[in-house]
PDB file of C-alpha atoms and ligand atoms in Angstrom:
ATOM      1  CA  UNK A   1       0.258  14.802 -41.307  1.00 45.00           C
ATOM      2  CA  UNK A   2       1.714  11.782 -39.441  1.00 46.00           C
ATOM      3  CA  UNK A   3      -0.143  11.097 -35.877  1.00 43.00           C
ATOM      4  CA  UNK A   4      -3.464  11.641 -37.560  1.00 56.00           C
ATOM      5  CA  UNK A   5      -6.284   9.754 -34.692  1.00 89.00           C
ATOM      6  CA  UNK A   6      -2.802   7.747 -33.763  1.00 97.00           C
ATOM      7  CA  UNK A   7      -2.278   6.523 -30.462  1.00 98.00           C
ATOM      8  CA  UNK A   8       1.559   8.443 -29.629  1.00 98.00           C
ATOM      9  CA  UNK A   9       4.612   6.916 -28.057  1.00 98.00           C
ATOM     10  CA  UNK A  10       6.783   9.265 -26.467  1.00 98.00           C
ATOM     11  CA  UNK A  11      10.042   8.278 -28.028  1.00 98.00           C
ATOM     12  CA  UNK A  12      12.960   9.895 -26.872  1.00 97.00           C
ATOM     13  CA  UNK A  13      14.288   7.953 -24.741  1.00 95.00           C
ATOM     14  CA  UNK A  14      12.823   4.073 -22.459  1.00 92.00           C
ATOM     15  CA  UNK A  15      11.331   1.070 -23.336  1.00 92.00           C
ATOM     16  CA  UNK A  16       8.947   2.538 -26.566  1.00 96.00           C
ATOM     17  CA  UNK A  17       9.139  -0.428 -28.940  1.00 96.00           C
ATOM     18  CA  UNK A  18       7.239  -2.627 -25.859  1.00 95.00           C
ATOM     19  CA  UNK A  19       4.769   0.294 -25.512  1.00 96.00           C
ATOM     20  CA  UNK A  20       4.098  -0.234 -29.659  1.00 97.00           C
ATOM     21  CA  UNK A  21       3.562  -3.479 -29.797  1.00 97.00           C
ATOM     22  CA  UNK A  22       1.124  -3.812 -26.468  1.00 97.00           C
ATOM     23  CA  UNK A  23      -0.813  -0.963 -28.064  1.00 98.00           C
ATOM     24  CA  UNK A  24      -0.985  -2.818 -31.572  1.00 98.00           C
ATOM     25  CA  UNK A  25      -1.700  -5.941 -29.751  1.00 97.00           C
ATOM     26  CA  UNK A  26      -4.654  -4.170 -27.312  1.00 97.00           C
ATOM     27  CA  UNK A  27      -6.180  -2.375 -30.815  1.00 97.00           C
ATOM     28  CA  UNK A  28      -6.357  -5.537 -32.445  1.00 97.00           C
ATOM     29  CA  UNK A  29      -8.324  -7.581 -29.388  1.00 96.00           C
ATOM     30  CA  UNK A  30     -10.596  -4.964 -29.629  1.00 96.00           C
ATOM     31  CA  UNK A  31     -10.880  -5.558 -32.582  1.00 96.00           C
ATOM     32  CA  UNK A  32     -10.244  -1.158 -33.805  1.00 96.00           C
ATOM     33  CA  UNK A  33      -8.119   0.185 -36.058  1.00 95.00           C
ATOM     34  CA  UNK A  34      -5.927   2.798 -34.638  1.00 97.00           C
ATOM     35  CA  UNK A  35      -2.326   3.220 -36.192  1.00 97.00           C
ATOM     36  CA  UNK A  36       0.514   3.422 -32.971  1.00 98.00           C
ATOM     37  CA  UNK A  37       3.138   5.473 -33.937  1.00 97.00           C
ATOM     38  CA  UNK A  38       6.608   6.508 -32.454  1.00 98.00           C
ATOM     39  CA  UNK A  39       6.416  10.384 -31.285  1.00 98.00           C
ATOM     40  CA  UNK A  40       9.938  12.971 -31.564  1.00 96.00           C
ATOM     41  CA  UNK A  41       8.371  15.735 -32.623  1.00 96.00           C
ATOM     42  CA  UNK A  42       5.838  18.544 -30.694  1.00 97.00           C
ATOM     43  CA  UNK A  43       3.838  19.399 -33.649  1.00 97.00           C
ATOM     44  CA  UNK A  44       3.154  15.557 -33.798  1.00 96.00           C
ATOM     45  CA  UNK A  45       1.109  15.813 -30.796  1.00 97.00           C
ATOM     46  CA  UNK A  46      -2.104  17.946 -30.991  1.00 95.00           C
ATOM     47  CA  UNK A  47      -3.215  15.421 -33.641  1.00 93.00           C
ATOM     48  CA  UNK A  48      -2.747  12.144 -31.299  1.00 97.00           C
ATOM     49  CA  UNK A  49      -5.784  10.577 -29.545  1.00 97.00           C
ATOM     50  CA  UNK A  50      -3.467   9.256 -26.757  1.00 98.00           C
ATOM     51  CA  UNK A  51       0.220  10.046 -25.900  1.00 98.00           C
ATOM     52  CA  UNK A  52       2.227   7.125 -23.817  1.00 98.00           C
ATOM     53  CA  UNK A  53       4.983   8.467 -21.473  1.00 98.00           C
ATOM     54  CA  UNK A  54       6.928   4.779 -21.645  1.00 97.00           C
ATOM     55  CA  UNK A  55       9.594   3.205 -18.620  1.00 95.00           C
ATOM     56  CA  UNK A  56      13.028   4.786 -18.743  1.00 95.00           C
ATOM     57  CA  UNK A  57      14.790   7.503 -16.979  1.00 95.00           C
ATOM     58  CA  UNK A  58      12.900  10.515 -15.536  1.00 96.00           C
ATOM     59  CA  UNK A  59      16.071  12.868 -15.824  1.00 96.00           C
ATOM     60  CA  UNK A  60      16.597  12.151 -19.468  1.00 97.00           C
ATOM     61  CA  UNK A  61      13.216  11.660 -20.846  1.00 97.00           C
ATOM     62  CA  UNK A  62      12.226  15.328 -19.325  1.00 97.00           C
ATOM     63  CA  UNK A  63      15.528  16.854 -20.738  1.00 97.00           C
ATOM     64  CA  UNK A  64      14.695  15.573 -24.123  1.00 98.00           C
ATOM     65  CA  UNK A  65      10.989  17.230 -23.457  1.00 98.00           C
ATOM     66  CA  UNK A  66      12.202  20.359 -22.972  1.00 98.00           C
ATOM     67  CA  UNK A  67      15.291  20.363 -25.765  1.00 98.00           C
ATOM     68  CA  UNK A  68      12.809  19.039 -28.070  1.00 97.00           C
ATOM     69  CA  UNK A  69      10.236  21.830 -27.118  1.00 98.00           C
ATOM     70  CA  UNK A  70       7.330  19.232 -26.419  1.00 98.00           C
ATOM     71  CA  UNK A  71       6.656  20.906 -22.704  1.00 98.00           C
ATOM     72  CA  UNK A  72       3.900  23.072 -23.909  1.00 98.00           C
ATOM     73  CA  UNK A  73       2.252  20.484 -26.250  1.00 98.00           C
ATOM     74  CA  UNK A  74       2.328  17.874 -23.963  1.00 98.00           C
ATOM     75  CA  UNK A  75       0.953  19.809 -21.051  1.00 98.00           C
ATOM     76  CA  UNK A  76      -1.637  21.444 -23.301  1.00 98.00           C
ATOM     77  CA  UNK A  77      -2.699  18.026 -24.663  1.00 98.00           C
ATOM     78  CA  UNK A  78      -6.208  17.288 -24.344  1.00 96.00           C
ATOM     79  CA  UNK A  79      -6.046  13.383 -25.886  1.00 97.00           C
ATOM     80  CA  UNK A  80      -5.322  10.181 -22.921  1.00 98.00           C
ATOM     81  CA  UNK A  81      -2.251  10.112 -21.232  1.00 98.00           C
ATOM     82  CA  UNK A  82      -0.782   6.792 -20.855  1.00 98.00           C
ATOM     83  CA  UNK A  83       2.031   7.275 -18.087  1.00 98.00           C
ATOM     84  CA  UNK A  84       4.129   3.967 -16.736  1.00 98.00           C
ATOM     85  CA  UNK A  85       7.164   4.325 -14.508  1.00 96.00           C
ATOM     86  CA  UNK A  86       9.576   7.198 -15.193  1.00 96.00           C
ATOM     87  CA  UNK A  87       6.517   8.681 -17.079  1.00 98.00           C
ATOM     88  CA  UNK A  88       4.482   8.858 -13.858  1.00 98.00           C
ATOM     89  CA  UNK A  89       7.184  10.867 -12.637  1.00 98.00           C
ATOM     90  CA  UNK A  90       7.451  12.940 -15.741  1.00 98.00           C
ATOM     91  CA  UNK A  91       3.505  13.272 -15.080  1.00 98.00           C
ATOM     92  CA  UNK A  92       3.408  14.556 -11.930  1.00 98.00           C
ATOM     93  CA  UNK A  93       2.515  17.950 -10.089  1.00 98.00           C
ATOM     94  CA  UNK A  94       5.562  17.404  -7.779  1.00 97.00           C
ATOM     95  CA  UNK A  95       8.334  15.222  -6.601  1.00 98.00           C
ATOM     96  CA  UNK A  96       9.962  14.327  -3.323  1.00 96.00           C
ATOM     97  CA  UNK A  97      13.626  14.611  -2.564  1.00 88.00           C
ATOM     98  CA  UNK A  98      14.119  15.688  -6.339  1.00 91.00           C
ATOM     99  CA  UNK A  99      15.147  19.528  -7.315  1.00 91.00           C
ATOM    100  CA  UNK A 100      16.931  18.856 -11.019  1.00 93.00           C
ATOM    101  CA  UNK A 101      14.082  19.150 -13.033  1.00 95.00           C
ATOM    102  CA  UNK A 102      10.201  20.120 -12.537  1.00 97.00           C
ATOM    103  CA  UNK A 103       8.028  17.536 -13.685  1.00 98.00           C
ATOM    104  CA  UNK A 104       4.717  18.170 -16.136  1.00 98.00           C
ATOM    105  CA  UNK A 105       1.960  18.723 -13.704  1.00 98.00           C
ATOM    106  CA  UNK A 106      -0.137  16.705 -16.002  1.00 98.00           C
ATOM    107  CA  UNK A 107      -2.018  15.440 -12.809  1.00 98.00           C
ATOM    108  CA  UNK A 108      -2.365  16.611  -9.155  1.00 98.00           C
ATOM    109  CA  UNK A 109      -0.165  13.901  -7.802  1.00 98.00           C
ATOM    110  CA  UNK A 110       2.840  13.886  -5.758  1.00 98.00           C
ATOM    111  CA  UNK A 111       5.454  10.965  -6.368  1.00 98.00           C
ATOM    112  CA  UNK A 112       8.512   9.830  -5.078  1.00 96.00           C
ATOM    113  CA  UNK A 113      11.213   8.368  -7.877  1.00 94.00           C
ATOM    114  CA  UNK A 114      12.799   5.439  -6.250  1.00 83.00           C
ATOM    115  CA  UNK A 115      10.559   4.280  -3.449  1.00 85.00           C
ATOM    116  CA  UNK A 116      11.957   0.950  -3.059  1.00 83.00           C
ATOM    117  CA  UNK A 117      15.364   1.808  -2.435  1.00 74.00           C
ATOM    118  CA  UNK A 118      18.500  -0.008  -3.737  1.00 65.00           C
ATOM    119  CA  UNK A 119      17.848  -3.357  -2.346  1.00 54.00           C
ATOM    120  CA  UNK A 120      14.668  -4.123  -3.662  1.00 66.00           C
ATOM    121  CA  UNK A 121      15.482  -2.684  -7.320  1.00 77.00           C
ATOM    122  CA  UNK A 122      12.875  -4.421  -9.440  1.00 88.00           C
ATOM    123  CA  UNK A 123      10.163  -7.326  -8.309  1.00 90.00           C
ATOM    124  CA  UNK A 124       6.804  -8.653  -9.133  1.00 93.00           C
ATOM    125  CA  UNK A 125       3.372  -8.950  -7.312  1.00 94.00           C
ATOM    126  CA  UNK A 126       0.010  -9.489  -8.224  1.00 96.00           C
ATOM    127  CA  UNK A 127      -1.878  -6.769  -7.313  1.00 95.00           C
ATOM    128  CA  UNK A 128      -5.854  -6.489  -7.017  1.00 94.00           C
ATOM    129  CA  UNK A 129      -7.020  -3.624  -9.226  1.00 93.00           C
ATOM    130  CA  UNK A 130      -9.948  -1.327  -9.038  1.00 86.00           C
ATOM    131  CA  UNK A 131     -12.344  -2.985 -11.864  1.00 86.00           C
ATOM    132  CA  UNK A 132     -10.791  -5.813 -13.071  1.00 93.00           C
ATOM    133  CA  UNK A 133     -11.430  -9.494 -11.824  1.00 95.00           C
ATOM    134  CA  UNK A 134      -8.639 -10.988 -11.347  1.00 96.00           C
ATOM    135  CA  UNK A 135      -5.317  -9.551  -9.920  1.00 96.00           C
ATOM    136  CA  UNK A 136      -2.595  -7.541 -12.554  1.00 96.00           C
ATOM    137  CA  UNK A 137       0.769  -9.478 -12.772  1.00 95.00           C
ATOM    138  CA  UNK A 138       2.037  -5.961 -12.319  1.00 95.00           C
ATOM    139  CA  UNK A 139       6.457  -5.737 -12.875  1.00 94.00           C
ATOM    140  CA  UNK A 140       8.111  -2.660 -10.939  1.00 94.00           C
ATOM    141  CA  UNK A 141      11.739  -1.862 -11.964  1.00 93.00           C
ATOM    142  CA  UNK A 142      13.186   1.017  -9.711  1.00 92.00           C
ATOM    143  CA  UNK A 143       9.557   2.060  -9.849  1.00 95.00           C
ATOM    144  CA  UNK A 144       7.859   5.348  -8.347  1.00 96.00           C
ATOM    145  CA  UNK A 145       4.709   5.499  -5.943  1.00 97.00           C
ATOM    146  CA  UNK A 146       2.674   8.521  -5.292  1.00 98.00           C
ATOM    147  CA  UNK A 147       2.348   9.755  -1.853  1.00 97.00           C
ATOM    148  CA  UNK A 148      -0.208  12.321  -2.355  1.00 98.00           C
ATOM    149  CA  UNK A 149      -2.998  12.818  -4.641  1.00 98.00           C
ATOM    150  CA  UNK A 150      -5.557  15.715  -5.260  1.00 98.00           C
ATOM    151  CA  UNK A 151      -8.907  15.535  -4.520  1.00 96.00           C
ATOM    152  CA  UNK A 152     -10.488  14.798  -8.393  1.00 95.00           C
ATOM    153  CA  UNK A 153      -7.635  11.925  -8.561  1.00 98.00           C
ATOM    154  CA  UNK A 154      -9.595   8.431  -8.715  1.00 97.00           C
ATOM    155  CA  UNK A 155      -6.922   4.973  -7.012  1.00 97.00           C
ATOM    156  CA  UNK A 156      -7.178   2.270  -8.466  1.00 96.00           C
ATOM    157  CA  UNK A 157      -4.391   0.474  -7.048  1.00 96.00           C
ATOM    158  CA  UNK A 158      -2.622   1.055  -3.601  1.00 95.00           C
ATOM    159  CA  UNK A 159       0.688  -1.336  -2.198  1.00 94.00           C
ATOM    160  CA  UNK A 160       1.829  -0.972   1.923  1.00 91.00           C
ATOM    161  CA  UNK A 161       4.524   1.207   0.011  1.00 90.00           C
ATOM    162  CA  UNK A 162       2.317   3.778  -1.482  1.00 94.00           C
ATOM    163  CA  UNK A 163       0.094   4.565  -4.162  1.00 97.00           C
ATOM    164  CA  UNK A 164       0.989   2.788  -7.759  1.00 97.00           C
ATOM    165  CA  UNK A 165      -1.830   3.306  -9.985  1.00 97.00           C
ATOM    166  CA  UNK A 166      -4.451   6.482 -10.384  1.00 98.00           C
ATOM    167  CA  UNK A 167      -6.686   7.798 -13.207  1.00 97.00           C
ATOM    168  CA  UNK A 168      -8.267  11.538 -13.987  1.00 97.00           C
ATOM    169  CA  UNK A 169     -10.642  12.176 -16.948  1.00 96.00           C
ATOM    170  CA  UNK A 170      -8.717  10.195 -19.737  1.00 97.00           C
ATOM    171  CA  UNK A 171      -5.080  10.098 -17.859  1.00 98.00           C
ATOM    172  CA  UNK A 172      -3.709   6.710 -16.545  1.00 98.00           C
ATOM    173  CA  UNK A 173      -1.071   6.525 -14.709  1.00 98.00           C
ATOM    174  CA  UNK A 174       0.972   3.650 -13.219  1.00 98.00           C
ATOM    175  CA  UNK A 175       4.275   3.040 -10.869  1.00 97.00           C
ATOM    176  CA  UNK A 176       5.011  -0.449 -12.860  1.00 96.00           C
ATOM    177  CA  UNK A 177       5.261  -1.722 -16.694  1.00 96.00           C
ATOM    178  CA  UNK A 178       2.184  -3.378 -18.089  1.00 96.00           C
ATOM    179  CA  UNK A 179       3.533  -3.311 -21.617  1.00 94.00           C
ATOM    180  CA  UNK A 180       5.956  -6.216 -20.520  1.00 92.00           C
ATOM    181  CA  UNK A 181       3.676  -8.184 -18.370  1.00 87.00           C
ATOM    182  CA  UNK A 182       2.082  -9.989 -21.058  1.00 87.00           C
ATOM    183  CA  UNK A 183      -1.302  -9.218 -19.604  1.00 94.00           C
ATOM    184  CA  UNK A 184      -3.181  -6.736 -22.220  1.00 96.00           C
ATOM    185  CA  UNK A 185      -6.252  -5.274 -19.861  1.00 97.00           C
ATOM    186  CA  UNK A 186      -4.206  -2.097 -18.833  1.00 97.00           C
ATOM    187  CA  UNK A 187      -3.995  -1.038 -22.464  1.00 97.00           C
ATOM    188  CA  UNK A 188      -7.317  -2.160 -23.040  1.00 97.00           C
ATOM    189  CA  UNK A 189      -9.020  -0.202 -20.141  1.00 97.00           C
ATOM    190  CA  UNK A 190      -7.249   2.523 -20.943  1.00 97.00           C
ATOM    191  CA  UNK A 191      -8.375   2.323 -24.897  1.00 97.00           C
ATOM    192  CA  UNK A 192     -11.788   1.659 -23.701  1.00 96.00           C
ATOM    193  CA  UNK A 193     -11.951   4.812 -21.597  1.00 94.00           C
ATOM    194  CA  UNK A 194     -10.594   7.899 -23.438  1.00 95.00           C
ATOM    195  CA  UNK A 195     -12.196   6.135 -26.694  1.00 91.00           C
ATOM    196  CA  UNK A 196     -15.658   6.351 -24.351  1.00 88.00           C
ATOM    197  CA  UNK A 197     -14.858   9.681 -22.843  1.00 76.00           C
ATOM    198  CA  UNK A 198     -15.029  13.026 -25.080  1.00 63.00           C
TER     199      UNK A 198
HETATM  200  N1  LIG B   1      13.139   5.444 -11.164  1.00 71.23           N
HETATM  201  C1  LIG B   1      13.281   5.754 -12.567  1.00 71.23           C
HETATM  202  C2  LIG B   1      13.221   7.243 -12.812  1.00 71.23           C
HETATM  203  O1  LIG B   1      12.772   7.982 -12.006  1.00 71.23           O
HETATM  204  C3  LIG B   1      12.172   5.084 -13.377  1.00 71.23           C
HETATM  205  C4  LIG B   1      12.451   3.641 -13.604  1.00 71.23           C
HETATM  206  C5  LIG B   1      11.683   3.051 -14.761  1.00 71.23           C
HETATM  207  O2  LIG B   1      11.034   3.730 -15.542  1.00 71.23           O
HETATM  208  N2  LIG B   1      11.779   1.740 -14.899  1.00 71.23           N
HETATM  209  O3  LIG B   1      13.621   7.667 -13.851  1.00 71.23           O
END
């Protein structure tokens, strides 16, 4: 059945074909072979080893969950989670200042949608992250932070604006968009940890 040991991109709606090709590009550096395949259907995901939650919009990504029936699966999911952007707000426990939908709960985290108000839409920073080198060239368009996290919820990355990048068991999640940055080590680390984790 297709998704067989695939790593998943939730594709209903966002910026999937960047997620695709980072993951194919991450796979091959590591030199594994691990098909990435486009997800639309909930009986697709019990067989993935990691499900992305791509960029897009919040509203319409978790309206196309729920008409497509992928709630359950993806909440009952035991694979990674790979959540940038509008998927760390499709990921969360709660929101603030949002009532039109409830969000996943896929990790104790609270998160507000569009931190950054109007004026600052989208920018870039390089931001020191928790076990790598070098600063991530991280890119934030309209992006989320979390203001609250549980008490098993590991930071790895922290702006003055809030919270932008956390991790639980084999669940990444990030405010900004590392599959456009150019800059493979998010994918990698992630790869490298639910591949190392059982
Ligand atoms: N703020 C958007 C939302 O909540 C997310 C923006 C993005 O994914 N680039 O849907």
């Amino acid at each position: 059945m297709a998704g067989n040991a695939a790593v998943g991109i939730l594709a209903l709606q966002g910026d999937v074909s960047e997620h695709i090709s980072a993951f194919e590009s991450a796979i091959r550096n590591l030199g594994l072979s691990i098909p990435v395949i486009p997800v639309r259907r909930a009986e697709d995901i019990p067989h993935l080893i990691a499900l992305a939650i791509p960029g897009g919009e919040s509203t319409t990504i978790m309206r196309l969950i729920d008409q497509n029936g992928m709630r359950r699966p993806i909440q009952q999911f035991e694979g990674g989670i790979f959540a940038t952007c509008a998927g760390m707000v499709v990921a969360a426990r709660d929101l603030v200042n949002e009532t039109r939908f409830t969000p996943l709960d896929l990790i104790d985290i609270t998160v507000n949608r569009n931190a950054f108000g109007r004026q600052r839409e989208s920018f870039e920073a390089d931001i020191p992250f928790n076990g790598f080198d070098t600063p991530f060239h991280a890119v934030f368009i309209r992006a989320p932070v979390i203001t609250r996290v549980g008490p098993d919820v590991t930071i790895l990355a922290e702006i003055p604006q809030g919270i932008i990048a956390v991790k639980k068991g084999k669940k990444l999640i990030l405010s900004f968009h590392p599959e456009i940055s150019h800059d493979l080590r998010m994918h990698e680390y992630f790869l490298n940890e639910i591949l190392t984790k059982n």
